[in-house]
Amino acid sequence: MEKAKVVIIAGPTASGKSMLAAELAKAFNGEVVSADSMQVYKYMDIGTAKPSKETLESVPHHLIDVVEPDSDYTAASFRIDAMRKIREIHGRGRPAFIAGGTGLYIKALTKGLFEGPAADKSLREGLRREAGERGAGHLYKRLKEVDPTSAASIHPNNVVRIIRALEVYESAGRPISDFHREHGFHEDPFDAVKVGLVKERALLYGDIEKRVDRMMEEGLPEETERLIDMGYGPDLKPMRALGYREMTGYLYGEFGLDESVVLLKKNTRHYAK
């Protein structure tokens, strides 16, 4: 069977992935599949930098606004949904352009996922509390002790991946790197071209500052407040993401508005690294 043709566009936040994917899809009569772990959530538009209404109307986009913010949407969920969408696009004789904001989603889609221990919610919540009380550095130090191989491939600020690695170790009694070695990640389901976007650091940081300023002008604090009023509290995974956690801190009186903007810019620069 002929493999589906996909073009994967990856790069740091604010590098222009979504815009380029839309432009290429329009030029080559293709469709865009978002691989962004935040754009799947409804009502979260400004903080996730979703494509504009005009862009969504001019080019078919998929996996944007598909689940509620309190849904447990995972890399495995994304793989299932994205594989289905890509098959449908291929069936229409069109190429798929994957706008990749989340590296784990891209890896799950192109290389598969290992069968690890199921999520342990109580253990995960305990690790999240520990991260909140003692900082990501404390958890990262623990991970380096029990699984140095994984620690070497995870950024010290990536709390989600650090927690998952520790969760697997505590649940299975084996490091997550063991499962990765056994799986091998050798799946190759697509005829794929990968495009990596690179910006000089000073330019990237400048664009991040402009993006945050634009989000504030568009109403990120108000969007966050609406989500809270809808019952989506600050403990939900998407509400702890960049943008929303800083605005939640402001809305709950932990710091002022100007401080929240400075913090968001700093955290986004760290994430872009």
PDB file of N, CA, C and O in Angstrom, residues 28-75:
ATOM      1  N   PHE A  28      -0.099  23.840  -2.309  1.00  0.00           N
ATOM      2  CA  PHE A  28      -0.041  22.482  -2.854  1.00  0.00           C
ATOM      3  C   PHE A  28      -1.353  21.717  -2.681  1.00  0.00           C
ATOM      4  O   PHE A  28      -1.364  20.488  -2.769  1.00  0.00           O
ATOM      5  N   ASN A  29      -2.445  22.451  -2.462  1.00  0.00           N
ATOM      6  CA  ASN A  29      -3.767  21.828  -2.323  1.00  0.00           C
ATOM      7  C   ASN A  29      -3.769  20.746  -1.244  1.00  0.00           C
ATOM      8  O   ASN A  29      -4.284  19.641  -1.424  1.00  0.00           O
ATOM      9  N   GLY A  30      -3.165  21.082  -0.112  1.00  0.00           N
ATOM     10  CA  GLY A  30      -3.090  20.130   0.992  1.00  0.00           C
ATOM     11  C   GLY A  30      -3.962  20.542   2.160  1.00  0.00           C
ATOM     12  O   GLY A  30      -4.773  21.476   2.067  1.00  0.00           O
ATOM     13  N   GLU A  31      -3.795  19.834   3.267  1.00  0.00           N
ATOM     14  CA  GLU A  31      -4.534  20.116   4.484  1.00  0.00           C
ATOM     15  C   GLU A  31      -3.571  20.073   5.666  1.00  0.00           C
ATOM     16  O   GLU A  31      -2.550  19.373   5.623  1.00  0.00           O
ATOM     17  N   VAL A  32      -3.897  20.816   6.704  1.00  0.00           N
ATOM     18  CA  VAL A  32      -3.027  20.940   7.866  1.00  0.00           C
ATOM     19  C   VAL A  32      -3.556  20.090   9.008  1.00  0.00           C
ATOM     20  O   VAL A  32      -4.751  20.101   9.306  1.00  0.00           O
ATOM     21  N   VAL A  33      -2.646  19.356   9.638  1.00  0.00           N
ATOM     22  CA  VAL A  33      -2.960  18.629  10.868  1.00  0.00           C
ATOM     23  C   VAL A  33      -2.120  19.235  11.982  1.00  0.00           C
ATOM     24  O   VAL A  33      -0.888  19.211  11.923  1.00  0.00           O
ATOM     25  N   SER A  34      -2.762  19.816  12.969  1.00  0.00           N
ATOM     26  CA  SER A  34      -2.035  20.424  14.081  1.00  0.00           C
ATOM     27  C   SER A  34      -1.483  19.338  14.998  1.00  0.00           C
ATOM     28  O   SER A  34      -2.188  18.398  15.371  1.00  0.00           O
ATOM     29  N   ALA A  35      -0.208  19.484  15.355  1.00  0.00           N
ATOM     30  CA  ALA A  35       0.415  18.577  16.322  1.00  0.00           C
ATOM     31  C   ALA A  35       0.797  19.368  17.562  1.00  0.00           C
ATOM     32  O   ALA A  35       1.867  19.199  18.127  1.00  0.00           O
ATOM     33  N   ASP A  36      -0.114  20.237  17.974  1.00  0.00           N
ATOM     34  CA  ASP A  36       0.101  21.086  19.140  1.00  0.00           C
ATOM     35  C   ASP A  36      -0.764  20.570  20.286  1.00  0.00           C
ATOM     36  O   ASP A  36      -1.993  20.461  20.151  1.00  0.00           O
ATOM     37  N   SER A  37      -0.134  20.270  21.409  1.00  0.00           N
ATOM     38  CA  SER A  37      -0.853  19.650  22.529  1.00  0.00           C
ATOM     39  C   SER A  37      -1.823  20.592  23.222  1.00  0.00           C
ATOM     40  O   SER A  37      -2.631  20.150  24.044  1.00  0.00           O
ATOM     41  N   MET A  38      -1.773  21.894  22.911  1.00  0.00           N
ATOM     42  CA  MET A  38      -2.702  22.851  23.515  1.00  0.00           C
ATOM     43  C   MET A  38      -3.814  23.269  22.568  1.00  0.00           C
ATOM     44  O   MET A  38      -4.927  23.572  23.010  1.00  0.00           O
ATOM     45  N   GLN A  39      -3.547  23.271  21.267  1.00  0.00           N
ATOM     46  CA  GLN A  39      -4.574  23.722  20.336  1.00  0.00           C
ATOM     47  C   GLN A  39      -5.725  22.732  20.188  1.00  0.00           C
ATOM     48  O   GLN A  39      -6.756  23.065  19.599  1.00  0.00           O
ATOM     49  N   VAL A  40      -5.577  21.540  20.755  1.00  0.00           N
ATOM     50  CA  VAL A  40      -6.691  20.580  20.733  1.00  0.00           C
ATOM     51  C   VAL A  40      -7.838  21.036  21.633  1.00  0.00           C
ATOM     52  O   VAL A  40      -8.982  20.603  21.455  1.00  0.00           O
ATOM     53  N   TYR A  41      -7.561  21.931  22.597  1.00  0.00           N
ATOM     54  CA  TYR A  41      -8.575  22.300  23.589  1.00  0.00           C
ATOM     55  C   TYR A  41      -9.468  23.435  23.103  1.00  0.00           C
ATOM     56  O   TYR A  41      -8.989  24.452  22.594  1.00  0.00           O
ATOM     57  N   LYS A  42     -10.747  23.260  23.305  1.00  0.00           N
ATOM     58  CA  LYS A  42     -11.724  24.298  22.990  1.00  0.00           C
ATOM     59  C   LYS A  42     -11.575  25.472  23.958  1.00  0.00           C
ATOM     60  O   LYS A  42     -11.086  25.294  25.079  1.00  0.00           O
ATOM     61  N   TYR A  43     -12.013  26.642  23.515  1.00  0.00           N
ATOM     62  CA  TYR A  43     -12.094  27.870  24.321  1.00  0.00           C
ATOM     63  C   TYR A  43     -10.716  28.468  24.651  1.00  0.00           C
ATOM     64  O   TYR A  43     -10.661  29.560  25.202  1.00  0.00           O
ATOM     65  N   MET A  44      -9.642  27.769  24.334  1.00  0.00           N
ATOM     66  CA  MET A  44      -8.296  28.247  24.655  1.00  0.00           C
ATOM     67  C   MET A  44      -7.652  28.710  23.348  1.00  0.00           C
ATOM     68  O   MET A  44      -6.912  27.964  22.702  1.00  0.00           O
ATOM     69  N   ASP A  45      -7.959  29.934  22.953  1.00  0.00           N
ATOM     70  CA  ASP A  45      -7.577  30.417  21.628  1.00  0.00           C
ATOM     71  C   ASP A  45      -6.361  31.334  21.651  1.00  0.00           C
ATOM     72  O   ASP A  45      -5.397  31.125  20.921  1.00  0.00           O
ATOM     73  N   ILE A  46      -6.414  32.339  22.518  1.00  0.00           N
ATOM     74  CA  ILE A  46      -5.349  33.348  22.532  1.00  0.00           C
ATOM     75  C   ILE A  46      -4.054  32.760  23.079  1.00  0.00           C
ATOM     76  O   ILE A  46      -2.989  32.893  22.476  1.00  0.00           O
ATOM     77  N   GLY A  47      -4.147  32.084  24.215  1.00  0.00           N
ATOM     78  CA  GLY A  47      -2.959  31.548  24.863  1.00  0.00           C
ATOM     79  C   GLY A  47      -2.287  30.423  24.105  1.00  0.00           C
ATOM     80  O   GLY A  47      -1.110  30.128  24.330  1.00  0.00           O
ATOM     81  N   THR A  48      -3.009  29.779  23.182  1.00  0.00           N
ATOM     82  CA  THR A  48      -2.427  28.688  22.394  1.00  0.00           C
ATOM     83  C   THR A  48      -2.006  29.154  20.999  1.00  0.00           C
ATOM     84  O   THR A  48      -1.490  28.359  20.218  1.00  0.00           O
ATOM     85  N   ALA A  49      -2.233  30.432  20.703  1.00  0.00           N
ATOM     86  CA  ALA A  49      -1.859  31.014  19.397  1.00  0.00           C
ATOM     87  C   ALA A  49      -2.441  30.212  18.238  1.00  0.00           C
ATOM     88  O   ALA A  49      -1.740  29.873  17.272  1.00  0.00           O
ATOM     89  N   LYS A  50      -3.740  29.913  18.334  1.00  0.00           N
ATOM     90  CA  LYS A  50      -4.390  29.188  17.237  1.00  0.00           C
ATOM     91  C   LYS A  50      -4.389  30.035  15.970  1.00  0.00           C
ATOM     92  O   LYS A  50      -4.381  31.270  16.036  1.00  0.00           O
ATOM     93  N   PRO A  51      -4.408  29.382  14.808  1.00  0.00           N
ATOM     94  CA  PRO A  51      -4.498  30.135  13.556  1.00  0.00           C
ATOM     95  C   PRO A  51      -5.744  31.023  13.551  1.00  0.00           C
ATOM     96  O   PRO A  51      -6.747  30.714  14.205  1.00  0.00           O
ATOM     97  N   SER A  52      -5.686  32.112  12.813  1.00  0.00           N
ATOM     98  CA  SER A  52      -6.805  33.046  12.754  1.00  0.00           C
ATOM     99  C   SER A  52      -8.016  32.404  12.082  1.00  0.00           C
ATOM    100  O   SER A  52      -7.897  31.396  11.373  1.00  0.00           O
ATOM    101  N   LYS A  53      -9.172  33.009  12.302  1.00  0.00           N
ATOM    102  CA  LYS A  53     -10.405  32.536  11.680  1.00  0.00           C
ATOM    103  C   LYS A  53     -10.266  32.522  10.158  1.00  0.00           C
ATOM    104  O   LYS A  53     -10.724  31.589   9.487  1.00  0.00           O
ATOM    105  N   GLU A  54      -9.613  33.555   9.619  1.00  0.00           N
ATOM    106  CA  GLU A  54      -9.428  33.646   8.168  1.00  0.00           C
ATOM    107  C   GLU A  54      -8.569  32.491   7.652  1.00  0.00           C
ATOM    108  O   GLU A  54      -8.869  31.903   6.598  1.00  0.00           O
ATOM    109  N   THR A  55      -7.516  32.157   8.392  1.00  0.00           N
ATOM    110  CA  THR A  55      -6.647  31.048   7.986  1.00  0.00           C
ATOM    111  C   THR A  55      -7.400  29.724   8.038  1.00  0.00           C
ATOM    112  O   THR A  55      -7.294  28.898   7.116  1.00  0.00           O
ATOM    113  N   LEU A  56      -8.159  29.516   9.101  1.00  0.00           N
ATOM    114  CA  LEU A  56      -8.917  28.269   9.244  1.00  0.00           C
ATOM    115  C   LEU A  56      -9.969  28.120   8.157  1.00  0.00           C
ATOM    116  O   LEU A  56     -10.297  27.000   7.749  1.00  0.00           O
ATOM    117  N   GLU A  57     -10.488  29.254   7.690  1.00  0.00           N
ATOM    118  CA  GLU A  57     -11.505  29.205   6.634  1.00  0.00           C
ATOM    119  C   GLU A  57     -10.889  29.009   5.252  1.00  0.00           C
ATOM    120  O   GLU A  57     -11.527  28.448   4.359  1.00  0.00           O
ATOM    121  N   SER A  58      -9.646  29.451   5.074  1.00  0.00           N
ATOM    122  CA  SER A  58      -9.020  29.374   3.746  1.00  0.00           C
ATOM    123  C   SER A  58      -8.315  28.047   3.488  1.00  0.00           C
ATOM    124  O   SER A  58      -8.135  27.651   2.336  1.00  0.00           O
ATOM    125  N   VAL A  59      -7.913  27.357   4.560  1.00  0.00           N
ATOM    126  CA  VAL A  59      -7.206  26.074   4.426  1.00  0.00           C
ATOM    127  C   VAL A  59      -7.787  25.083   5.436  1.00  0.00           C
ATOM    128  O   VAL A  59      -7.955  25.426   6.608  1.00  0.00           O
ATOM    129  N   PRO A  60      -8.110  23.848   5.016  1.00  0.00           N
ATOM    130  CA  PRO A  60      -8.628  22.866   5.978  1.00  0.00           C
ATOM    131  C   PRO A  60      -7.612  22.559   7.077  1.00  0.00           C
ATOM    132  O   PRO A  60      -6.453  22.262   6.795  1.00  0.00           O
ATOM    133  N   HIS A  61      -8.040  22.662   8.326  1.00  0.00           N
ATOM    134  CA  HIS A  61      -7.214  22.344   9.489  1.00  0.00           C
ATOM    135  C   HIS A  61      -7.888  21.254  10.305  1.00  0.00           C
ATOM    136  O   HIS A  61      -9.127  21.187  10.381  1.00  0.00           O
ATOM    137  N   HIS A  62      -7.074  20.414  10.942  1.00  0.00           N
ATOM    138  CA  HIS A  62      -7.600  19.313  11.746  1.00  0.00           C
ATOM    139  C   HIS A  62      -6.928  19.278  13.117  1.00  0.00           C
ATOM    140  O   HIS A  62      -5.803  19.753  13.286  1.00  0.00           O
ATOM    141  N   LEU A  63      -7.636  18.712  14.084  1.00  0.00           N
ATOM    142  CA  LEU A  63      -7.180  18.533  15.468  1.00  0.00           C
ATOM    143  C   LEU A  63      -6.959  19.868  16.182  1.00  0.00           C
ATOM    144  O   LEU A  63      -6.048  20.016  16.988  1.00  0.00           O
ATOM    145  N   ILE A  64      -7.815  20.812  15.862  1.00  0.00           N
ATOM    146  CA  ILE A  64      -7.915  22.073  16.598  1.00  0.00           C
ATOM    147  C   ILE A  64      -9.333  22.143  17.154  1.00  0.00           C
ATOM    148  O   ILE A  64     -10.302  21.870  16.432  1.00  0.00           O
ATOM    149  N   ASP A  65      -9.455  22.475  18.451  1.00  0.00           N
ATOM    150  CA  ASP A  65     -10.771  22.561  19.103  1.00  0.00           C
ATOM    151  C   ASP A  65     -11.514  21.225  19.069  1.00  0.00           C
ATOM    152  O   ASP A  65     -12.669  21.160  18.651  1.00  0.00           O
ATOM    153  N   VAL A  66     -10.873  20.161  19.532  1.00  0.00           N
ATOM    154  CA  VAL A  66     -11.518  18.845  19.475  1.00  0.00           C
ATOM    155  C   VAL A  66     -11.966  18.307  20.833  1.00  0.00           C
ATOM    156  O   VAL A  66     -12.807  17.412  20.901  1.00  0.00           O
ATOM    157  N   VAL A  67     -11.403  18.820  21.945  1.00  0.00           N
ATOM    158  CA  VAL A  67     -11.786  18.298  23.263  1.00  0.00           C
ATOM    159  C   VAL A  67     -11.958  19.447  24.257  1.00  0.00           C
ATOM    160  O   VAL A  67     -11.457  20.552  24.066  1.00  0.00           O
ATOM    161  N   GLU A  68     -12.699  19.166  25.340  1.00  0.00           N
ATOM    162  CA  GLU A  68     -12.883  20.131  26.410  1.00  0.00           C
ATOM    163  C   GLU A  68     -11.587  20.250  27.229  1.00  0.00           C
ATOM    164  O   GLU A  68     -10.789  19.299  27.286  1.00  0.00           O
ATOM    165  N   PRO A  69     -11.370  21.383  27.900  1.00  0.00           N
ATOM    166  CA  PRO A  69     -10.136  21.556  28.670  1.00  0.00           C
ATOM    167  C   PRO A  69      -9.941  20.580  29.820  1.00  0.00           C
ATOM    168  O   PRO A  69      -8.821  20.420  30.304  1.00  0.00           O
ATOM    169  N   ASP A  70     -11.019  19.925  30.265  1.00  0.00           N
ATOM    170  CA  ASP A  70     -10.855  18.952  31.353  1.00  0.00           C
ATOM    171  C   ASP A  70     -10.747  17.520  30.832  1.00  0.00           C
ATOM    172  O   ASP A  70     -10.799  16.561  31.603  1.00  0.00           O
ATOM    173  N   SER A  71     -10.569  17.357  29.526  1.00  0.00           N
ATOM    174  CA  SER A  71     -10.398  16.028  28.939  1.00  0.00           C
ATOM    175  C   SER A  71      -8.965  15.546  29.123  1.00  0.00           C
ATOM    176  O   SER A  71      -8.027  16.346  29.126  1.00  0.00           O
ATOM    177  N   ASP A  72      -8.784  14.247  29.246  1.00  0.00           N
ATOM    178  CA  ASP A  72      -7.457  13.657  29.393  1.00  0.00           C
ATOM    179  C   ASP A  72      -6.940  13.284  28.005  1.00  0.00           C
ATOM    180  O   ASP A  72      -7.060  12.146  27.568  1.00  0.00           O
ATOM    181  N   TYR A  73      -6.405  14.260  27.304  1.00  0.00           N
ATOM    182  CA  TYR A  73      -5.918  14.055  25.946  1.00  0.00           C
ATOM    183  C   TYR A  73      -4.418  13.826  26.003  1.00  0.00           C
ATOM    184  O   TYR A  73      -3.672  14.646  26.537  1.00  0.00           O
ATOM    185  N   THR A  74      -3.961  12.716  25.450  1.00  0.00           N
ATOM    186  CA  THR A  74      -2.565  12.296  25.569  1.00  0.00           C
ATOM    187  C   THR A  74      -1.913  12.165  24.191  1.00  0.00           C
ATOM    188  O   THR A  74      -2.573  12.295  23.152  1.00  0.00           O
ATOM    189  N   ALA A  75      -0.634  11.858  24.203  1.00  0.00           N
ATOM    190  CA  ALA A  75       0.076  11.599  22.945  1.00  0.00           C
ATOM    191  C   ALA A  75      -0.532  10.400  22.224  1.00  0.00           C
ATOM    192  O   ALA A  75      -0.592  10.370  20.990  1.00  0.00           O
TER     193      ALA A  75
END
